Short mmCIF file of C-alpha atoms in Angstrom, two decimals:
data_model
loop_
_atom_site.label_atom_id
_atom_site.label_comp_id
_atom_site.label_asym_id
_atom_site.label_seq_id
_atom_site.Cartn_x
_atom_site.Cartn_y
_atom_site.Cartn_z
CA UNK D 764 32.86 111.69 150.93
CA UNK D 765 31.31 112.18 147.83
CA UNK D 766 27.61 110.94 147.14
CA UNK D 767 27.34 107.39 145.94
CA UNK D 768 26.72 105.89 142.40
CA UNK D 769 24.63 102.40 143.49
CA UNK D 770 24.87 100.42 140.11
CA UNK D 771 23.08 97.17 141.68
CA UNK D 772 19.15 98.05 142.37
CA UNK D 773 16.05 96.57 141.58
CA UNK D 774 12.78 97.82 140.47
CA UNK D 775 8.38 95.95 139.80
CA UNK D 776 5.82 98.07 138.36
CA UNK D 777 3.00 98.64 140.45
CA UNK D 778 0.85 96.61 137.94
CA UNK D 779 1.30 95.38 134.25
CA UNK D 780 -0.72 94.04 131.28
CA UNK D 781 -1.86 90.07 131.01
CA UNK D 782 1.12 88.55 130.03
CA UNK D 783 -0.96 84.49 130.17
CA UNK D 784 -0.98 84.60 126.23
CA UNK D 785 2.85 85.42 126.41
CA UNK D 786 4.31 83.18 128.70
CA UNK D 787 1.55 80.57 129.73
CA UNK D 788 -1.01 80.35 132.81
CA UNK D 789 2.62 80.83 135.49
CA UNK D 790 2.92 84.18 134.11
CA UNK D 791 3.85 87.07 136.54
CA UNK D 792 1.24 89.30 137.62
CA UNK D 793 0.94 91.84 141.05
CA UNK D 794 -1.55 91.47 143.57
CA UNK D 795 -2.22 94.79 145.10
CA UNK D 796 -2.68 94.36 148.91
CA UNK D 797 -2.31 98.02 149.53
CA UNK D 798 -0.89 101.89 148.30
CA UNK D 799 2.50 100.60 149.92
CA UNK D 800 2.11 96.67 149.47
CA UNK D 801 1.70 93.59 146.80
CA UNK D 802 2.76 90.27 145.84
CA UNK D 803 4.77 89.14 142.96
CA UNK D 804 2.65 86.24 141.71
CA UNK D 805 3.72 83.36 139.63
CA UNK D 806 0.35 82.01 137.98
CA UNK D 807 -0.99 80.61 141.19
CA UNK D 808 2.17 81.18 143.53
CA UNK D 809 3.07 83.55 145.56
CA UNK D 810 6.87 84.47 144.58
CA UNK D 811 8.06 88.01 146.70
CA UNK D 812 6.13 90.47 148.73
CA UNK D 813 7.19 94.09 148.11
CA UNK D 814 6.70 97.80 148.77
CA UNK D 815 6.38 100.96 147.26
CA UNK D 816 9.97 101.43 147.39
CA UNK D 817 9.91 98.73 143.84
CA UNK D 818 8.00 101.38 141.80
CA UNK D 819 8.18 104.80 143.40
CA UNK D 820 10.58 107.36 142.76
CA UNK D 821 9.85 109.55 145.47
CA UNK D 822 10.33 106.27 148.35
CA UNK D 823 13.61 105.15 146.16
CA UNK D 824 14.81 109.30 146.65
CA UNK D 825 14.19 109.50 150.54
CA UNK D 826 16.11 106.00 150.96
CA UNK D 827 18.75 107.13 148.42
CA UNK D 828 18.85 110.89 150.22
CA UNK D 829 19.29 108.80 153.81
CA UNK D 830 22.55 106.66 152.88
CA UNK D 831 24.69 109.59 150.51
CA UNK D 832 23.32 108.04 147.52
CA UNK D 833 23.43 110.48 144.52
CA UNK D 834 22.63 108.11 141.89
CA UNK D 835 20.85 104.49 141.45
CA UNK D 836 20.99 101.86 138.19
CA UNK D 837 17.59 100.48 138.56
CA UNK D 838 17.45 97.33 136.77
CA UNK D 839 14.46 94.74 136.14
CA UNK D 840 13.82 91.91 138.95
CA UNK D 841 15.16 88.84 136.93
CA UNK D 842 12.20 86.90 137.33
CA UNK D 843 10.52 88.79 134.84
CA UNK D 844 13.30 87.70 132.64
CA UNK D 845 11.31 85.21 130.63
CA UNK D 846 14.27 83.08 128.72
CA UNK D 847 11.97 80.06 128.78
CA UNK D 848 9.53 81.73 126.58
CA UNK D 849 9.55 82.24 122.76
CA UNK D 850 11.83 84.72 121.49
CA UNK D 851 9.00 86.84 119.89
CA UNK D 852 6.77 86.80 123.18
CA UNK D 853 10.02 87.01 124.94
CA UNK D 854 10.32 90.31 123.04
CA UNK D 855 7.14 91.32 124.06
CA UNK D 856 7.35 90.91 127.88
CA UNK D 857 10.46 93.26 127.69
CA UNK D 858 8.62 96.28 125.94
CA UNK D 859 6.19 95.96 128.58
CA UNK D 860 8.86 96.09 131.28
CA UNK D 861 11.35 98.33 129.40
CA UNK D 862 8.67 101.17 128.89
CA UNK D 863 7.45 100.58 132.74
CA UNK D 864 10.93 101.19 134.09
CA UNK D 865 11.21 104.89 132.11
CA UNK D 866 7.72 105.73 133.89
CA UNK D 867 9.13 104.57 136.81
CA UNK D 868 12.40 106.62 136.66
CA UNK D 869 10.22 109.59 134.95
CA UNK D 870 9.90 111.73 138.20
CA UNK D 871 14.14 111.72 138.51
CA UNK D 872 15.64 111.89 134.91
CA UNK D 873 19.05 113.31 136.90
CA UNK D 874 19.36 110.54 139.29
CA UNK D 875 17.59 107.32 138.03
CA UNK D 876 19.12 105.48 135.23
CA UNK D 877 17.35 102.47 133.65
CA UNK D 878 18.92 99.81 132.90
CA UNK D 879 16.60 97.25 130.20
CA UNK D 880 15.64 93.68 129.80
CA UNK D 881 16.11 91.62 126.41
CA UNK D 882 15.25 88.36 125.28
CA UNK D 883 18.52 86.71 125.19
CA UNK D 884 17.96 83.56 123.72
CA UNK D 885 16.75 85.52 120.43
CA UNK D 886 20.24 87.23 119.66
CA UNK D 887 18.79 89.44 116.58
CA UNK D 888 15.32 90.33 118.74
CA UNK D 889 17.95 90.70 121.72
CA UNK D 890 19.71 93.36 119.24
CA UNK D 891 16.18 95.01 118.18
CA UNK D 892 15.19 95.61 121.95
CA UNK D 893 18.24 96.64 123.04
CA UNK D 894 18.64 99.56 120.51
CA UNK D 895 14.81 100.46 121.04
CA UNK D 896 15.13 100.82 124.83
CA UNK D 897 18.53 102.85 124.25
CA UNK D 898 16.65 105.00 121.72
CA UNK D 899 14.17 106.32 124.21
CA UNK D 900 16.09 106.62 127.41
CA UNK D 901 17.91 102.96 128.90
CA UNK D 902 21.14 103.82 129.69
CA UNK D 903 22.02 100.08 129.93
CA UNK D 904 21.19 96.23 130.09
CA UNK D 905 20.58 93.73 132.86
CA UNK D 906 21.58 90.22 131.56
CA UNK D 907 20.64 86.86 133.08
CA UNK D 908 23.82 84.71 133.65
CA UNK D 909 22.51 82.09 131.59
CA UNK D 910 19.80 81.26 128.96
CA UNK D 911 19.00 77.48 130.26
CA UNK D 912 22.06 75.20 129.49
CA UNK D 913 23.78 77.82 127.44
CA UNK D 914 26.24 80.10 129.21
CA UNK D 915 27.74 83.60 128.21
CA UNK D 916 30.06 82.03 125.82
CA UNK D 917 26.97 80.38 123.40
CA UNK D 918 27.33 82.05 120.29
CA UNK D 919 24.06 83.88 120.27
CA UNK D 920 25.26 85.66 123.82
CA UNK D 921 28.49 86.77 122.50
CA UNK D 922 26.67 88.25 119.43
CA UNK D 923 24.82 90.32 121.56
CA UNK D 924 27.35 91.22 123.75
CA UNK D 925 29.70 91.91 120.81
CA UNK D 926 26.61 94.62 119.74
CA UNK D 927 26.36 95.76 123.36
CA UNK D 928 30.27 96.64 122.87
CA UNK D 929 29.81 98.51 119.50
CA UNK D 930 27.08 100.56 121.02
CA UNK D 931 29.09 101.48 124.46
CA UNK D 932 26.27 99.90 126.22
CA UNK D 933 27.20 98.78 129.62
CA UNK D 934 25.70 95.62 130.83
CA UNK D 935 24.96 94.28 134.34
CA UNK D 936 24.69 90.48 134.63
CA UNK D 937 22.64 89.43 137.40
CA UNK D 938 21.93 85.18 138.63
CA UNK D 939 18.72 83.81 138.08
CA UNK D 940 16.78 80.70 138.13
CA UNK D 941 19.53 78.75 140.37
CA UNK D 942 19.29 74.65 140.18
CA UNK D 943 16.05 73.65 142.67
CA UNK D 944 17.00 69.85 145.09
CA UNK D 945 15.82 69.48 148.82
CA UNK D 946 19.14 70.50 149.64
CA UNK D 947 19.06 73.52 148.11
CA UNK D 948 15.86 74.62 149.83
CA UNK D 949 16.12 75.10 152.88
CA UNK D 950 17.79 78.34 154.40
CA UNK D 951 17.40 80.13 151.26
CA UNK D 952 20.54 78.19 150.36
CA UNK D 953 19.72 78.56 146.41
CA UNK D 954 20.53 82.57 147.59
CA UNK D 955 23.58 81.71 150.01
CA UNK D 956 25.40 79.30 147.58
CA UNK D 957 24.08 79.35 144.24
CA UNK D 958 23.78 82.48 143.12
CA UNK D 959 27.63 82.90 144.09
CA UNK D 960 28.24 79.85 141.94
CA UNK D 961 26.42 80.74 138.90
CA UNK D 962 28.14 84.41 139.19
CA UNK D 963 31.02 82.45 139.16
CA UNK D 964 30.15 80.41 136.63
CA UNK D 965 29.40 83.61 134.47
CA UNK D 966 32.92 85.10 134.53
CA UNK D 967 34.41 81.48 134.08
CA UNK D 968 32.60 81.29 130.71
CA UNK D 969 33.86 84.71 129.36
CA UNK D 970 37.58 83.72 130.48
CA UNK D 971 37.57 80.22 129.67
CA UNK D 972 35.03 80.12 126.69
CA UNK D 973 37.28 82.54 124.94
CA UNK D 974 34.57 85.89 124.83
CA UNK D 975 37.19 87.82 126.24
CA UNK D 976 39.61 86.81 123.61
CA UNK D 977 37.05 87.11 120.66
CA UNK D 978 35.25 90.95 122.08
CA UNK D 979 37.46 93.68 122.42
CA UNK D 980 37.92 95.89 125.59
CA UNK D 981 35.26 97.67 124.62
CA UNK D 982 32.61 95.93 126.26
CA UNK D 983 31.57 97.23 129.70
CA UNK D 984 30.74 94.33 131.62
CA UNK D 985 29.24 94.46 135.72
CA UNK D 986 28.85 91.37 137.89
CA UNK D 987 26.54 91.50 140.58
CA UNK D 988 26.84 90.14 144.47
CA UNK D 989 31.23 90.95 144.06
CA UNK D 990 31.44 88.56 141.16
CA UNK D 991 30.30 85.51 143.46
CA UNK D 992 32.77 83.48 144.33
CA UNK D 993 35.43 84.02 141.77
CA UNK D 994 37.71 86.26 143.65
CA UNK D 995 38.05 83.33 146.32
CA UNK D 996 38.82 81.16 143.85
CA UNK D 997 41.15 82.64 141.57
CA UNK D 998 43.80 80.96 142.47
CA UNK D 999 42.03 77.05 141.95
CA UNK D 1000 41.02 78.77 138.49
CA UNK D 1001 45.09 79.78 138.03
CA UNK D 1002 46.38 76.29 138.86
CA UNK D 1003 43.91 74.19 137.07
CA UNK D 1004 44.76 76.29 133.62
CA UNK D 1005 48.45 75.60 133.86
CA UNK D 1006 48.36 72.23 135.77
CA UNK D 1007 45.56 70.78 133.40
CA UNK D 1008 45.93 73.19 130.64
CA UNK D 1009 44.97 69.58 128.02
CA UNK D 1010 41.36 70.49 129.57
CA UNK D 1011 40.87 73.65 130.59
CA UNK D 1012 43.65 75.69 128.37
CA UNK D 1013 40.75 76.88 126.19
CA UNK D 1014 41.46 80.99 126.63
CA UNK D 1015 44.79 81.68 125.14
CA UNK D 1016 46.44 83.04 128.81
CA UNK D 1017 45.92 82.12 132.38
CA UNK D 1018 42.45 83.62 133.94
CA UNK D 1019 44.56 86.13 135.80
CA UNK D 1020 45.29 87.91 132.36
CA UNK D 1021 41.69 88.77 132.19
CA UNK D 1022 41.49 90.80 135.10
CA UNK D 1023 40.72 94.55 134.10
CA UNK D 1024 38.28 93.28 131.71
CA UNK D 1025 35.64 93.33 133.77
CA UNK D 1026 33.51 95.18 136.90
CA UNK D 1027 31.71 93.88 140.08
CA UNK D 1028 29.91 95.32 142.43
CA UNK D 1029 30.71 95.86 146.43
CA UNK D 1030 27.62 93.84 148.06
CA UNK D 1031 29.38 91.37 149.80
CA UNK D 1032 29.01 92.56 153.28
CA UNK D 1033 32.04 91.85 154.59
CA UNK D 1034 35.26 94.24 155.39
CA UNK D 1035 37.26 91.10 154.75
CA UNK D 1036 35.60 90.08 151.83
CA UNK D 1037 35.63 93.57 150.13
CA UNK D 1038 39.47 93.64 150.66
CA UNK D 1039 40.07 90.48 148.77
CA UNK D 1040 37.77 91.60 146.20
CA UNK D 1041 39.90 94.81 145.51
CA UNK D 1042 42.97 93.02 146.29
CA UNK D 1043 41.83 90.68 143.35
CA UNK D 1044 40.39 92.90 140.49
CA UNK D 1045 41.49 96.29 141.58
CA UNK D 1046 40.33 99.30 142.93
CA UNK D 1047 39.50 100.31 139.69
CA UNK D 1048 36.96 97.42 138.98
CA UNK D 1049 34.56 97.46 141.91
CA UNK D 1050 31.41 99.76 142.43
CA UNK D 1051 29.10 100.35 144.81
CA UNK D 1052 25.84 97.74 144.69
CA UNK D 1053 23.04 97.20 147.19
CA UNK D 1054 20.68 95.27 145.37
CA UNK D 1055 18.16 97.43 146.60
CA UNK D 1056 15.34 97.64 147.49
CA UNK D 1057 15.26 93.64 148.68
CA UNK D 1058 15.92 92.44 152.24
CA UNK D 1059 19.22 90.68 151.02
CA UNK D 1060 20.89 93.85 150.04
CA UNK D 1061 22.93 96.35 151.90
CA UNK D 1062 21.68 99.32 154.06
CA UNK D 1063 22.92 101.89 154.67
CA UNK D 1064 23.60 101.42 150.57
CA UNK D 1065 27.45 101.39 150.84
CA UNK D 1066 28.36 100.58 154.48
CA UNK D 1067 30.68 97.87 154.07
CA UNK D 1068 32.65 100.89 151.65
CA UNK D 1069 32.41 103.72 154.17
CA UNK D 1070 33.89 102.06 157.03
CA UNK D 1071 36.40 100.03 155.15
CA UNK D 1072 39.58 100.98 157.23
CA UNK D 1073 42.20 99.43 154.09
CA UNK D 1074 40.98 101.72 151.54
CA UNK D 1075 42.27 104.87 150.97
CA UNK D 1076 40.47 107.48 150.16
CA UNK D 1077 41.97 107.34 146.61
CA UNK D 1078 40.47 103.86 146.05
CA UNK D 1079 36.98 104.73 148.35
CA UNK D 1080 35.93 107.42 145.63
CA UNK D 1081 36.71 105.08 142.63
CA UNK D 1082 34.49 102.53 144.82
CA UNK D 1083 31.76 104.92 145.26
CA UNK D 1084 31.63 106.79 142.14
CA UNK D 1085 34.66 107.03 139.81
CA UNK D 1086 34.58 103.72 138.54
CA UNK D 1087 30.84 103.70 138.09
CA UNK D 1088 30.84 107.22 135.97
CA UNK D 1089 33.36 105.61 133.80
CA UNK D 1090 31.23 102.26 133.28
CA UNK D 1091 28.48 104.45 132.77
CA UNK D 1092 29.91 107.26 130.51
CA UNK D 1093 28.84 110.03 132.85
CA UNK D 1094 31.99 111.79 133.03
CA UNK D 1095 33.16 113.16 136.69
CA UNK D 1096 31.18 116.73 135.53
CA UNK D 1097 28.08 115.09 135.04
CA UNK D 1098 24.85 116.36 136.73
CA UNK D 1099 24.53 113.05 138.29
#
């Protein structure tokens, strides 16, 4: 089988300016335990221990040498998003990540792509960052799914995602700052049910908020964790449009029209769930993710993919690298 495109990883720099006068006294900052070990810090708060394999290229290329991967996306952690912020610090943070992430991917030109960060609620500095960080060497853009109560359809969103379209600049949108109760706290249950809802949510706003209708099929457009729970409920989506179409009849066809306008990735972790996912979208519309290099992602990078018994090997090499050299403009002779 041909080596893997993983469009779904992660990265931290091992370090980074102040960023207090930026985003306030919770900003992030990394406390170096060791060569191999820190913690992601939240002002006071300790928020994720990690390991080399967040910030070093030659760790990332012996994990991605083990499980057939020839290629990673590696994307910012979405904490560092910083939508809360003001734009213009906002706009700050992400140069400081942005040119952290090409150091990062330095050692590997041929086989790490960077993907940047933007701040989203500031459409025109979203549009500014974006064409900087594509300028020196971003490939892409990882998007939060939201920007506090407004979703992908808010005007300011679909500006930028209109200019993400006119550039061919593919974008990954990745869940972030879930809804916090007592119920949603225990068992990491914010990670086991809400992130699938908000991914859900995500594609629900570009279908029923009427993006797809307004950007052309230009726009290259990735869903992390299989697109949450929308290929489950596809169906609910399909009835409620023409049972209830007074409320909900805001796109001008059914949801199901809008399949084939978008891309998710394969992390779901389950043979059964995978085959629903391609039985939903299409063969042509998932790629290999991981979500690497956190302990909620897949290794072996792919697994799930590899042993799938119900695709053929047609549809297992659009899975594992077609479809991603196409949402990345590679081209199957690329040296990637």
């Amino acid at each position: 089988m041909d080596r893997m495109i993983d469009v779904h990883t992660h990265y931290v720099p091992r370090g980074w300016p102040d960023l207090t006068s930026e985003i306030g006294p919770d900003a992030p900052w990394l406390r170096i335990e060791s060569e191999s070990d820190a913690m992601i810090m939240m002002g006071t708060k300790e928020f994720r221990r990690i390991q080399a394999d967040c910030w070093d290229a030659e760790t990332r290329l012996r994990d991605m040498d083990a499980d057939g991967v020839q290629t990673q996306v590696v994307s910012p952690t979405p904490a560092f998003f910083s939508y809360g912020s003001d734009g213009r610090e906002a706009a700050k943070v992400a140069r400081v990540f942005n040119d952290l992430a090409l150091e990062i991917v330095a050692p590997a030109p041929d086989r790490l792509i960077p993907f940047c960060q933007v701040p989203l609620q500031d459409p025109d500095a979203a549009c500014r960052e974006l064409e900087r960080s594509v300028a020196n060497g971003h490939r892409g853009v990882e998007i939060g799914n939201h920007v506090g109560d407004l979703d992908l359809d808010s005007e300011g969103v679909v500006t930028f995602l209109q200019h993400c379209a006119s550039l061919d600049v593919p974008v990954f949108v990745h869940p972030w700052d879930m809804a916090s109760s007592p119920r949603l706290d225990r068992w990491m249950a914010q990670w086991l049910t809400a992130m699938p809802a908000e991914t859900h949510l995500s594609i629900l706003a570009l279908i029923l908020g009427g993006v797809f209708d307004r950007i052309d099929d230009r726009l290259k457009i990735c869903f992390a964790h299989g697109g949450g729970s929308f290929a489950f409920w596809l169906g609910r989506m399909e009835n409620a449009w023409h049972g209830r179409n007074d409320v909900i009849g805001t796109s001008r066809f059914p949801p199901s029209h809008y399949l084939g306008r978008f891309y998710v990735d394969s992390v779901v972790f389950d043979d059964r769930a995978l085959r629903l996912l391609v039985d939903t979208v299409g063969a042509d519309r998932v790629m290999v993710g991981s979500d690497y290099p956190y302990p909620l992602g897949e290794r072996p990078v792919g697994e799930v993919v590899r042993r799938s018994a119900f695709l053929d090997e047609t549809s297992r090499r659009l899975v594992t690298r077609g479809n991603a050299e196409r949402f990345l403009g590679l081209g199957g002779d690329a040296g990637y």
